[in-house]
PDB file of C-alpha atoms in Angstrom:
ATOM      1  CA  UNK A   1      39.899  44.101  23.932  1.00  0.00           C
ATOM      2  CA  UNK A   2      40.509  40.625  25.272  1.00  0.00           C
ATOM      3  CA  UNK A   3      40.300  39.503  28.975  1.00  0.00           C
ATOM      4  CA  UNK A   4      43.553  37.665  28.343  1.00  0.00           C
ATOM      5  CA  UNK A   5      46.132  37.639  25.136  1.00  0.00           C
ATOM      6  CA  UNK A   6      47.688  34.586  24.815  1.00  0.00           C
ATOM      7  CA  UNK A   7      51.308  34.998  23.017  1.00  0.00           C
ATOM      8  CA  UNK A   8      53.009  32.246  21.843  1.00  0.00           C
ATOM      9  CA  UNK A   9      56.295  31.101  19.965  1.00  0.00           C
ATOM     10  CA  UNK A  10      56.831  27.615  18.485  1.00  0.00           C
ATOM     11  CA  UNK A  11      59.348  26.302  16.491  1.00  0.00           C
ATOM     12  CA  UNK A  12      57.103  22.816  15.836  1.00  0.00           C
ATOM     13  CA  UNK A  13      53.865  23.812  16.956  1.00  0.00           C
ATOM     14  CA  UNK A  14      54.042  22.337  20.704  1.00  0.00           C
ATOM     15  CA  UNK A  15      53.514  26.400  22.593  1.00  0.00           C
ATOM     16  CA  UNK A  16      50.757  26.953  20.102  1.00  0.00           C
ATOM     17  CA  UNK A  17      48.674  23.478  20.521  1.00  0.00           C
ATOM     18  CA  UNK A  18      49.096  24.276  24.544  1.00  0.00           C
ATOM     19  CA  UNK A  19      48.053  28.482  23.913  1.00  0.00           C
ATOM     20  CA  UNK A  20      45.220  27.544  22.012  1.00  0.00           C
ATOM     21  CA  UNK A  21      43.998  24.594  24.622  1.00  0.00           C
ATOM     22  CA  UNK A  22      44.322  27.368  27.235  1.00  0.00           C
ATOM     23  CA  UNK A  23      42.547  29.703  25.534  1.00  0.00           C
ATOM     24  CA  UNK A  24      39.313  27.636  25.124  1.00  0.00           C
ATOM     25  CA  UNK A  25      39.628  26.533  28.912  1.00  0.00           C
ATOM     26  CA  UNK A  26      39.350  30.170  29.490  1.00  0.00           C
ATOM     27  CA  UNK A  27      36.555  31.212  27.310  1.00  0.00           C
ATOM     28  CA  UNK A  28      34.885  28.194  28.778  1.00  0.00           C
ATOM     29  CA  UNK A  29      35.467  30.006  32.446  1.00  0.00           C
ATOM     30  CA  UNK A  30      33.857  33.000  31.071  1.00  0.00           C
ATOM     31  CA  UNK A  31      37.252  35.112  29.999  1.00  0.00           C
ATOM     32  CA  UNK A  32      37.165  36.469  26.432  1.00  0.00           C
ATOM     33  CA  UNK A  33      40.758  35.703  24.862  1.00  0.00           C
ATOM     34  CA  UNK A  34      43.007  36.846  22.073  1.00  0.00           C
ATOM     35  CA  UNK A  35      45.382  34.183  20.953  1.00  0.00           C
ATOM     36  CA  UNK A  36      48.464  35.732  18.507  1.00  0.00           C
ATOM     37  CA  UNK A  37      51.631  33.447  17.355  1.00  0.00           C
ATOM     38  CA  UNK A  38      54.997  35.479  16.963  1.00  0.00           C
ATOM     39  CA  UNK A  39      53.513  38.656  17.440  1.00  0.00           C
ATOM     40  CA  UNK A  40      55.477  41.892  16.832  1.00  0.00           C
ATOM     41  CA  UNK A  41      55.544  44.369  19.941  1.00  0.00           C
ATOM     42  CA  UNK A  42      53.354  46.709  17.663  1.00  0.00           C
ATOM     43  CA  UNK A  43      50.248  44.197  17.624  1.00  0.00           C
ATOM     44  CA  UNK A  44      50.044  43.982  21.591  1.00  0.00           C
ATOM     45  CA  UNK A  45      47.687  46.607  23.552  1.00  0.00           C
ATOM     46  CA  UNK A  46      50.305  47.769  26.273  1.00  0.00           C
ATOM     47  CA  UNK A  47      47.923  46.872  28.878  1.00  0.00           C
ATOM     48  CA  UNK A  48      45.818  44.072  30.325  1.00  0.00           C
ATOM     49  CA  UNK A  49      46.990  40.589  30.999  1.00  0.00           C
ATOM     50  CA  UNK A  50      48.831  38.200  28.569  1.00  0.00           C
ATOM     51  CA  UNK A  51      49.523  34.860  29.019  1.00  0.00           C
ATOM     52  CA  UNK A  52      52.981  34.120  26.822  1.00  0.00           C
ATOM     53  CA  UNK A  53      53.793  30.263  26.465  1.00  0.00           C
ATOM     54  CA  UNK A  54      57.490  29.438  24.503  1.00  0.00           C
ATOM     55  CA  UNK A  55      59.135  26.555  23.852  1.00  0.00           C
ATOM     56  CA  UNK A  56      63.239  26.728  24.007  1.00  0.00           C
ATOM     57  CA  UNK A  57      65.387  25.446  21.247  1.00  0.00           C
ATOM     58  CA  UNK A  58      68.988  25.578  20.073  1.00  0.00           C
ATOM     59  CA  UNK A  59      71.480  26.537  22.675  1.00  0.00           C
ATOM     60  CA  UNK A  60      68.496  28.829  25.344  1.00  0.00           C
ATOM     61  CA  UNK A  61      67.234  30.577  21.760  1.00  0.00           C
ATOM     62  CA  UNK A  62      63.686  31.922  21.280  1.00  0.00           C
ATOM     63  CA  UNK A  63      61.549  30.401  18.163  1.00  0.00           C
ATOM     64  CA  UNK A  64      62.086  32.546  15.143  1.00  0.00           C
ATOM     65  CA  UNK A  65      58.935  33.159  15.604  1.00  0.00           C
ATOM     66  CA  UNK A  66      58.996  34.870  18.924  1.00  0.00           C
ATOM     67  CA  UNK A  67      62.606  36.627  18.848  1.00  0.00           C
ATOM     68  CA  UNK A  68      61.418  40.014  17.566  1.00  0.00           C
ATOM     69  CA  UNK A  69      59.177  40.592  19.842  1.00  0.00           C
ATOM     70  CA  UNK A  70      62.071  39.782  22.539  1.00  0.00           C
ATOM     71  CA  UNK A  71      64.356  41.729  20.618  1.00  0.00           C
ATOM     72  CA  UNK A  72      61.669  44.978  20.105  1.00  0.00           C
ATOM     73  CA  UNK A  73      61.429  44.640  24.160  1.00  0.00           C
ATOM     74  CA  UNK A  74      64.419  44.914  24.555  1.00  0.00           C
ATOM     75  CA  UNK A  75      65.647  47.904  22.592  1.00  0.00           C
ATOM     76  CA  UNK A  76      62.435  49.966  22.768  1.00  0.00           C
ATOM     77  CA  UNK A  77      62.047  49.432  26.681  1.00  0.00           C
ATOM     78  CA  UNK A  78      58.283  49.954  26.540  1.00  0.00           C
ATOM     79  CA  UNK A  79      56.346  50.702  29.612  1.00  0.00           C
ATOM     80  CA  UNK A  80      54.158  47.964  30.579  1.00  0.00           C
ATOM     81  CA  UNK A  81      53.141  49.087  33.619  1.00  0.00           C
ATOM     82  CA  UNK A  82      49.637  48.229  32.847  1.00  0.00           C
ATOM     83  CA  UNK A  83      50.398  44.725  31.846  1.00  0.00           C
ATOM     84  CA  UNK A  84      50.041  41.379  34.057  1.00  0.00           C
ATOM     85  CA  UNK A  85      51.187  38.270  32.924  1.00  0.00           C
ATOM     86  CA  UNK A  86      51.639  35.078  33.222  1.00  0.00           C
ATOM     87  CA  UNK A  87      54.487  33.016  31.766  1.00  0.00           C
ATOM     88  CA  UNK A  88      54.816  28.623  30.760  1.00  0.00           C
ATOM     89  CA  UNK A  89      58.085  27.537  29.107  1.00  0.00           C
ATOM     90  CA  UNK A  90      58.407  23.687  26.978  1.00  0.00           C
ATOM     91  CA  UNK A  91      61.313  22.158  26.853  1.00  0.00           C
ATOM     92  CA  UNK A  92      63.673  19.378  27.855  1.00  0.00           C
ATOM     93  CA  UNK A  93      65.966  18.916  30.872  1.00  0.00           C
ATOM     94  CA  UNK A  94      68.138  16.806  28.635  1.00  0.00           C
ATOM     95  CA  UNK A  95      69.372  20.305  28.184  1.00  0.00           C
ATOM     96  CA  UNK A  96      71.401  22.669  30.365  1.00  0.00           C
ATOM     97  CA  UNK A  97      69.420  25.184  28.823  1.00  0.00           C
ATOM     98  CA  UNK A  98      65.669  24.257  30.088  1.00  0.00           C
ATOM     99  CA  UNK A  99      63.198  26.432  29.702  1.00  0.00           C
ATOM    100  CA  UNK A 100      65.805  29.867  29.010  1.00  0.00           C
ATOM    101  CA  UNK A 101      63.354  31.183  26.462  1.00  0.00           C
ATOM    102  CA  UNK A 102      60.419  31.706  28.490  1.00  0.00           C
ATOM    103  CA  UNK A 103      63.299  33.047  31.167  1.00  0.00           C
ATOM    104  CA  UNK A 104      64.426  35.947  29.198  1.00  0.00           C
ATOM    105  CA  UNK A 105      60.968  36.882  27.953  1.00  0.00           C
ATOM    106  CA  UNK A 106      59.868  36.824  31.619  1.00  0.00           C
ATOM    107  CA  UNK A 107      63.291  39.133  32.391  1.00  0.00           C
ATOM    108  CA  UNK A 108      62.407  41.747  29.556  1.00  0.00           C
ATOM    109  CA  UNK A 109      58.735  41.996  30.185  1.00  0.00           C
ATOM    110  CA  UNK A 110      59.624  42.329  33.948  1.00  0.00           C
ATOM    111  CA  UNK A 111      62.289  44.864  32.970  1.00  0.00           C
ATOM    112  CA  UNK A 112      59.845  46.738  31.051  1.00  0.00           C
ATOM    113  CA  UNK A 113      57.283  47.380  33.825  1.00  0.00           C
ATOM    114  CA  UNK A 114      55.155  44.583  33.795  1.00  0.00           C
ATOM    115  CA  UNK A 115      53.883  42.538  36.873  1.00  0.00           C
ATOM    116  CA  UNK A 116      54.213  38.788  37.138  1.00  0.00           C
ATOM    117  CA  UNK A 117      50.982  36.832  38.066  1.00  0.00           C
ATOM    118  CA  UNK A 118      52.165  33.539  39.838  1.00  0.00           C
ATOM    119  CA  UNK A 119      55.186  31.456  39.090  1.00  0.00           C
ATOM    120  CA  UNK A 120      56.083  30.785  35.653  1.00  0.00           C
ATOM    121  CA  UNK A 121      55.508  27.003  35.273  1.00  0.00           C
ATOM    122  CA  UNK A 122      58.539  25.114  33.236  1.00  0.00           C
ATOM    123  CA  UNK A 123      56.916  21.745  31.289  1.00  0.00           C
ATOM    124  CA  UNK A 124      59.738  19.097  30.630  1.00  0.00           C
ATOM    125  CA  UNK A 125      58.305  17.112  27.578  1.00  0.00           C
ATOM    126  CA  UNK A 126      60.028  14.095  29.222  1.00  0.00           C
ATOM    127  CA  UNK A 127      57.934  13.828  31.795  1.00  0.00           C
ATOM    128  CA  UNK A 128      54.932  14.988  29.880  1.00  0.00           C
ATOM    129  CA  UNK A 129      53.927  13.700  26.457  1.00  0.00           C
ATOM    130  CA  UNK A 130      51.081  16.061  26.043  1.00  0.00           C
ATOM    131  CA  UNK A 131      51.962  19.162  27.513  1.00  0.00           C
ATOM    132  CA  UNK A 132      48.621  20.667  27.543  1.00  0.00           C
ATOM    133  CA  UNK A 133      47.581  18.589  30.550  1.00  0.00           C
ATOM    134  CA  UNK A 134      50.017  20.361  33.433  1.00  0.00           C
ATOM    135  CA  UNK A 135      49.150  23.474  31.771  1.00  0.00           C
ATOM    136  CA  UNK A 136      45.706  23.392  32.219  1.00  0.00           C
ATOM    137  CA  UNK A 137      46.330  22.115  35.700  1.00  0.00           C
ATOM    138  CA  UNK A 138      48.286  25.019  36.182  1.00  0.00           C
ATOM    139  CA  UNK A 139      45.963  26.917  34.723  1.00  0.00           C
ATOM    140  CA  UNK A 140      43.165  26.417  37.229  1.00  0.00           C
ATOM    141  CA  UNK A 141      45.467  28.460  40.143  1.00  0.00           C
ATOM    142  CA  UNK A 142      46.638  31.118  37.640  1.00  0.00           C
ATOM    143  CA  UNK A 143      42.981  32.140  37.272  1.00  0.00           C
ATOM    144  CA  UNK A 144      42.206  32.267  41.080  1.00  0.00           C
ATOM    145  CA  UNK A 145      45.568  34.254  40.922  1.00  0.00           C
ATOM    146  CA  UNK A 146      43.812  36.869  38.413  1.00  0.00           C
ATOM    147  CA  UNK A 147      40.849  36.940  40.445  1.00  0.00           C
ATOM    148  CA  UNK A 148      42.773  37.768  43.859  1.00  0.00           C
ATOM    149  CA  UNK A 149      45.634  40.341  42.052  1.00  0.00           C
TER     150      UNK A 149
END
């Protein structure tokens, strides 16, 4: 099993570019990673730490490919006590609904048992053309984070 499972959910390809940059810096640190786009609940061990990056479109929604694994959490209420995780949202402040994705995927894992490492960081692609830069800035903390948990 993986040090760290990286989940994400695109709709263009933005959360995937910045899971799988993340997921070298952390190999290159030493962690062995897993990196999964739009899994399904079923494909996830129910323990160990994941690292889940979505973008936001549409009106707050999840990527298609992302919402059944929201919608799995929240109807089979699995425990994930074991699980630690760690959450970055994309998206624009042009909208009212910034970064509500990654919120309700933080809610349900929470919801289900799992423990937050650190704060979820929230990347406005206004203010950040490549997004993969405050993420791996980020990044750096959340694995002294890890280390101290």
């Amino acid at each position: 099993m993986a040090d760290i499972t990286l989940i994400s959910g695109s709709t263009l390809g933005g959360a995937e570019y910045v899971a799988e940059h993340l997921a070298e810096k952390l190999e290159d640190t030493g962690f062995s990673t897993e990196t999964l786009h739009g899994p399904l609940l079923e494909d996830l061990a129910l323990q160990g730490t994941w690292l889940v990056v979505s973008s936001t479109h549409g009106a707050g929604d999840l990527p298609e490919n992302l919402q059944p694994l929201l919608d799995d959490l929240n109807e089979q209420k699995p425990d994930l006590s074991q699980v630690r995780f760690g959450a970055i949202g994309i998206g624009s402040r042009e909208y009212d609904t910034f970064c509500q994705a990654i919120e309700k995927l933080e809610a349900s894992l929470k919801a289900c048992g799992a423990k937050q490492i650190g704060e979820t960081l929230k990347i406005n692609i206004l203010d950040h053309d490549i997004p993969e830069d405050p993420a791996e800035e980020w990044l750096g903390s959340w694995k002294n984070l890890l280390n101290n948990d």
